Short mmCIF file of C-alpha atoms and ligand atoms in Angstrom, two decimals:
data_model
loop_
_atom_site.label_atom_id
_atom_site.label_comp_id
_atom_site.label_asym_id
_atom_site.label_seq_id
_atom_site.Cartn_x
_atom_site.Cartn_y
_atom_site.Cartn_z
CA MET K 1 -13.84 218.13 16.46
CA LYS K 2 -10.84 220.37 15.90
CA LYS K 3 -8.06 221.31 18.30
CA GLY K 4 -8.90 224.55 20.10
CA GLU K 5 -12.62 224.13 19.50
CA GLU K 6 -14.70 224.92 22.59
CA ILE K 7 -15.87 221.73 24.22
CA GLU K 8 -18.09 221.66 27.26
CA PHE K 9 -16.12 219.02 29.15
CA ILE K 10 -18.00 219.41 32.41
CA LYS K 11 -21.74 219.75 32.88
CA ASP K 12 -23.51 219.62 36.24
CA GLY K 13 -20.40 218.22 37.87
CA LYS K 14 -20.20 215.32 35.40
CA ARG K 15 -17.91 214.61 32.47
CA LEU K 16 -18.85 213.98 28.83
CA ASP K 17 -19.25 210.24 29.45
CA GLY K 18 -21.22 210.79 32.67
CA ARG K 19 -18.35 210.05 35.06
CA THR K 20 -17.50 212.09 38.14
CA PHE K 21 -14.04 213.68 38.34
CA ASP K 22 -12.57 210.84 40.38
CA GLU K 23 -14.26 207.93 38.61
CA LEU K 24 -12.41 205.19 36.74
CA ARG K 25 -13.74 203.63 33.57
CA ASN K 26 -14.86 199.99 33.80
CA ILE K 27 -11.98 197.59 34.12
CA LYS K 28 -12.03 193.93 33.11
CA ILE K 29 -9.03 191.65 33.64
CA GLU K 30 -8.60 188.10 32.38
CA VAL K 31 -5.47 186.11 33.21
CA GLY K 32 -3.79 183.38 31.14
CA VAL K 33 -5.59 183.96 27.84
CA LEU K 34 -2.76 182.77 25.55
CA GLU K 35 -1.64 179.14 25.33
CA ARG K 36 1.84 179.75 23.95
CA ALA K 37 3.06 182.56 26.16
CA ASP K 38 4.54 181.91 29.61
CA GLY K 39 2.15 184.46 31.04
CA SER K 40 -0.64 186.57 29.56
CA CYS K 41 -3.46 188.95 30.32
CA TYR K 42 -6.36 190.54 28.48
CA LEU K 43 -7.46 193.86 29.93
CA GLU K 44 -10.17 196.39 29.17
CA LEU K 45 -10.09 199.94 30.51
CA GLY K 46 -13.28 201.54 29.22
CA ASP K 47 -13.02 201.21 25.45
CA ASN K 48 -9.33 200.29 25.52
CA LYS K 49 -8.68 196.62 24.81
CA VAL K 50 -5.16 195.29 25.29
CA ILE K 51 -3.31 191.99 25.47
CA ALA K 52 -0.02 191.46 27.28
CA ALA K 53 2.17 188.40 26.75
CA VAL K 54 5.34 187.48 28.64
CA TYR K 55 8.11 185.10 27.64
CA GLY K 56 11.03 184.07 29.76
CA PRO K 57 13.26 184.30 31.56
CA ARG K 58 15.25 182.81 28.69
CA GLU K 59 18.74 183.26 27.30
CA MET K 60 19.28 186.77 26.01
CA HIS K 61 20.07 187.13 22.31
CA PRO K 62 22.13 188.70 20.90
CA ARG K 63 24.72 187.67 23.47
CA HIS K 64 26.55 191.01 23.45
CA ALA K 65 23.38 192.59 24.87
CA GLN K 66 23.39 190.26 27.87
CA ASP K 67 23.93 191.64 31.36
CA ALA K 68 26.25 189.34 33.34
CA LYS K 69 24.62 190.39 36.62
CA MET K 70 20.91 190.48 35.86
CA ALA K 71 18.13 189.83 33.36
CA VAL K 72 17.37 192.38 30.68
CA ILE K 73 13.74 193.41 30.34
CA LYS K 74 12.54 193.80 26.76
CA PHE K 75 9.24 195.65 26.49
CA ARG K 76 7.43 196.16 23.21
CA TYR K 77 4.28 198.29 23.07
CA ASN K 78 2.50 198.03 19.75
CA MET K 79 -0.67 199.63 18.49
CA ALA K 80 -2.61 197.54 15.97
CA PRO K 81 -3.48 199.35 12.71
CA PHE K 82 -7.19 198.79 13.42
CA SER K 83 -7.03 200.06 17.02
CA VAL K 84 -7.55 203.74 16.20
CA ASP K 85 -10.02 205.86 14.19
CA ASP K 86 -7.62 206.51 11.32
CA ARG K 87 -5.73 203.35 10.42
CA LYS K 88 -2.33 203.44 12.09
CA ARG K 89 0.67 202.62 9.93
CA PRO K 90 1.93 199.24 11.16
CA GLY K 91 5.29 198.95 12.86
CA PRO K 92 7.27 200.92 15.42
CA ASP K 93 7.28 204.71 15.50
CA ARG K 94 8.64 207.35 17.90
CA ARG K 95 5.58 207.15 20.11
CA SER K 96 5.68 203.37 20.54
CA VAL K 97 9.44 203.42 21.19
CA GLU K 98 8.91 206.04 23.91
CA ILE K 99 6.00 204.17 25.51
CA SER K 100 7.98 200.90 25.44
CA LYS K 101 10.89 202.58 27.22
CA VAL K 102 8.75 204.25 29.88
CA SER K 103 6.82 201.01 30.49
CA ARG K 104 10.02 198.99 30.80
CA GLU K 105 11.36 201.46 33.34
CA ALA K 106 8.11 201.23 35.31
CA PHE K 107 8.91 197.55 35.98
CA GLU K 108 12.64 197.76 36.64
CA PRO K 109 12.24 198.48 40.40
CA VAL K 110 9.95 195.47 40.98
CA ILE K 111 11.27 192.61 38.81
CA MET K 112 13.97 190.64 40.62
CA ARG K 113 16.31 190.72 37.68
CA GLU K 114 19.34 189.66 39.69
CA TYR K 115 17.90 186.11 39.86
CA TYR K 116 18.47 185.63 36.14
CA PRO K 117 21.86 186.86 34.92
CA LYS K 118 22.35 186.82 31.13
CA ALA K 119 18.63 186.22 30.61
CA ALA K 120 15.89 188.18 28.88
CA ILE K 121 12.36 188.72 30.11
CA GLU K 122 10.21 189.71 27.16
CA VAL K 123 6.98 191.64 27.52
CA TYR K 124 4.72 192.31 24.54
CA VAL K 125 1.77 194.66 24.77
CA GLU K 126 -0.64 194.74 21.85
CA ILE K 127 -3.26 197.49 21.72
CA LEU K 128 -6.33 196.07 19.98
CA GLN K 129 -8.61 199.06 20.57
CA SER K 130 -7.70 202.46 21.90
CA ASP K 131 -9.49 205.26 23.70
CA ALA K 132 -6.62 207.05 25.50
CA GLY K 133 -4.71 205.63 28.43
CA THR K 134 -3.39 202.72 26.38
CA ARG K 135 0.05 202.93 28.00
CA THR K 136 -1.54 202.67 31.46
CA ALA K 137 -3.78 199.78 30.35
CA GLY K 138 -0.70 198.10 28.87
CA ILE K 139 1.28 198.46 32.12
CA ASN K 140 -1.62 197.05 34.16
CA ALA K 141 -1.94 194.09 31.79
CA ALA K 142 1.84 193.51 31.66
CA SER K 143 1.99 193.46 35.45
CA VAL K 144 -0.60 190.67 35.61
CA ALA K 145 1.02 188.77 32.72
CA LEU K 146 4.42 188.92 34.47
CA ALA K 147 2.85 187.47 37.62
CA ASP K 148 1.08 184.81 35.52
CA ALA K 149 4.47 183.87 34.01
CA GLY K 150 5.82 183.37 37.52
CA ILE K 151 8.44 186.08 37.19
CA PRO K 152 9.61 186.95 40.71
CA MET K 153 8.49 190.49 41.53
CA LYS K 154 8.55 192.52 44.71
CA ASP K 155 5.02 193.70 43.96
CA LEU K 156 2.52 194.43 41.19
CA VAL K 157 2.67 197.73 39.30
CA SER K 158 -0.58 199.60 38.71
CA SER K 159 -1.08 202.53 36.38
CA ILE K 160 -3.56 205.26 35.49
CA ALA K 161 -3.59 208.74 33.96
CA VAL K 162 -4.92 211.92 35.51
CA GLY K 163 -5.28 215.23 33.76
CA LYS K 164 -7.05 218.53 33.45
CA VAL K 165 -10.15 219.17 31.37
CA GLY K 166 -12.51 222.13 31.50
CA GLY K 167 -10.36 223.54 34.34
CA GLU K 168 -10.90 220.46 36.54
CA VAL K 169 -8.43 217.79 37.64
CA VAL K 170 -9.90 214.46 36.55
CA LEU K 171 -9.04 210.77 36.66
CA ASP K 172 -8.54 208.38 33.73
CA LEU K 173 -9.02 210.57 30.63
CA ASN K 174 -10.86 209.19 27.61
CA ALA K 175 -9.78 210.03 24.05
CA VAL K 176 -11.73 213.30 23.73
CA GLU K 177 -10.47 214.49 27.11
CA ASP K 178 -6.92 213.42 26.28
CA ASN K 179 -6.84 214.97 22.81
CA TYR K 180 -8.64 218.25 23.58
CA GLY K 181 -8.02 218.71 27.31
CA GLU K 182 -5.42 220.89 29.00
CA ALA K 183 -3.13 218.27 30.56
CA ASP K 184 -2.52 214.53 30.70
CA MET K 185 -0.33 212.83 33.31
CA PRO K 186 0.07 209.04 33.14
CA ILE K 187 1.48 207.51 36.32
CA ALA K 188 2.61 203.99 37.28
CA MET K 189 3.17 202.98 40.87
CA ILE K 190 3.63 200.20 43.37
CA ALA K 191 0.25 200.83 44.96
CA ARG K 192 0.92 199.16 48.30
CA LYS K 193 3.99 201.33 48.86
CA ASN K 194 2.75 204.49 47.12
CA THR K 195 6.01 204.40 45.18
CA ILE K 196 5.93 205.98 41.75
CA THR K 197 7.83 204.03 39.06
CA ALA K 198 6.83 206.14 36.04
CA LEU K 199 5.39 209.61 35.56
CA GLN K 200 4.92 211.65 32.41
CA MET K 201 3.18 214.92 31.79
CA ASP K 202 1.77 216.48 28.65
CA GLY K 203 0.43 220.02 29.17
CA ARG K 204 0.55 222.12 32.31
CA LEU K 205 -0.64 221.72 35.88
CA THR K 206 -0.11 224.04 38.82
CA LYS K 207 1.61 222.65 41.92
CA ASP K 208 -1.77 222.34 43.62
CA GLU K 209 -3.34 220.58 40.62
CA PHE K 210 -0.36 218.26 40.43
CA GLY K 211 -0.84 217.31 44.09
CA ARG K 212 -4.56 216.71 43.64
CA GLY K 213 -3.91 214.67 40.49
CA LEU K 214 -1.36 212.55 42.31
CA LYS K 215 -3.84 211.84 45.07
CA LEU K 216 -6.50 210.80 42.54
CA ALA K 217 -4.01 208.52 40.80
CA MET K 218 -2.87 206.94 44.06
CA ASN K 219 -6.44 206.10 45.10
CA ALA K 220 -7.18 204.69 41.65
CA CYS K 221 -4.00 202.58 41.65
CA HIS K 222 -5.10 201.01 44.94
CA GLN K 223 -8.41 200.05 43.27
CA ILE K 224 -6.62 198.71 40.20
CA TYR K 225 -4.19 196.74 42.38
CA GLU K 226 -7.14 195.00 44.05
CA LEU K 227 -8.64 194.12 40.64
CA GLN K 228 -5.27 192.76 39.41
CA ARG K 229 -4.86 190.71 42.57
CA THR K 230 -8.43 189.37 42.43
CA ALA K 231 -8.02 188.36 38.77
CA LEU K 232 -4.83 186.44 39.60
CA ILE K 233 -6.37 184.74 42.63
CA GLU K 234 -9.45 183.73 40.60
CA ARG K 235 -7.29 182.28 37.85
CA TYR K 236 -5.17 180.20 40.18
CA ASN K 237 -8.06 179.05 42.33
CA LYS K 238 -9.76 177.81 39.15
CA ARG K 239 -6.60 176.02 38.04
CA GLU K 240 -6.21 174.37 41.43
CA SER K 241 -9.83 173.17 41.48
CA VAL K 242 -9.47 171.67 37.96
CA LYS K 243 -6.35 169.81 39.12
CA PHE K 244 -8.22 168.55 42.16
CA GLU K 245 -11.15 167.33 40.04
CA GLU K 246 -8.70 165.52 37.75
CA ARG K 247 -7.17 163.81 40.76
CA GLU K 248 -10.59 162.80 42.04
CA ALA K 249 -11.71 161.33 38.69
N1 UDP M 1 -4.10 207.87 19.04
C1 UDP M 1 -4.45 207.70 17.71
N2 UDP M 1 -3.45 207.47 16.79
C2 UDP M 1 -2.14 207.40 17.14
C3 UDP M 1 -1.80 207.59 18.50
C4 UDP M 1 -2.80 207.83 19.41
O1 UDP M 1 -5.62 207.74 17.37
O2 UDP M 1 -1.27 207.18 16.27
C5 UDP M 1 -5.18 208.07 20.03
C6 UDP M 1 -5.47 206.76 20.74
O3 UDP M 1 -6.86 206.64 20.99
C7 UDP M 1 -4.72 206.92 22.03
C8 UDP M 1 -4.94 208.41 22.29
O4 UDP M 1 -4.81 209.02 21.01
O5 UDP M 1 -5.22 206.08 23.06
C9 UDP M 1 -3.99 209.04 23.27
O6 UDP M 1 -2.68 208.79 22.87
P1 UDP M 1 -1.44 209.08 23.80
O7 UDP M 1 -0.25 209.24 22.92
O8 UDP M 1 -1.76 210.16 24.77
O9 UDP M 1 -1.22 207.69 24.59
P2 UDP M 1 -2.19 206.89 25.56
O10 UDP M 1 -3.07 207.89 26.27
O11 UDP M 1 -2.99 205.94 24.73
O12 UDP M 1 -1.27 206.18 26.50
#
């Protein structure tokens, strides 16, 4: 498919992959998948597969980058060379630097950084497989991994993209919709407070479309929040029951 080529994005009220306009892709969340990280999460959002790992809080190095009043959040988003159709050149590029910055900023309002002066909280997001929306999948996974690491947070952050394809405002764009559609707007928010912590837009939306997109994203973030919360509860219930069985034995 080439840019500008006519694609029939919508047919009989359904999208190319059979979803309705306001339908999320399948989401799977697993907590605590890595032994050596303080907190971790594996997350699937449709065909996106991502891992988030958290280290810290620990002493910030180099020392001159320390903040005497609060912890510094380091966030590294990285796309594996095998995660895309055409092999991606390994290492950081402009896109990953931008996504890392936006993702870090999405967490700054919730992490209680003032508890850990001079410390660093490190978040690593590795994209293993991509199908658009990797930054949102990464933020959702990082949020769960931060909670798994026991980092004090005011709340979880949830994230999803909305956009415009075939003249319709739709939720959670896949790669074809993202690459050939008219607009893409990834959003991160504290779902329980409807507070937006990150918002980007690629393309154009009218004021009305923007409002409708925001509403779709808010509803979806509430759903994602519940999935994040359930995954964390399941993980810690399991851990508690193992401990109990050990005590009984
Ligand atoms: N993509 C790619 N190669 C790249 C960057 C992106 O194939 O070097 C694909 C990938 O599937 C990604 C999608 O384009 O998920 C959309 O990328 P975008 O920059 O919009 O970020 P995302 O939607 O993943 O947050």
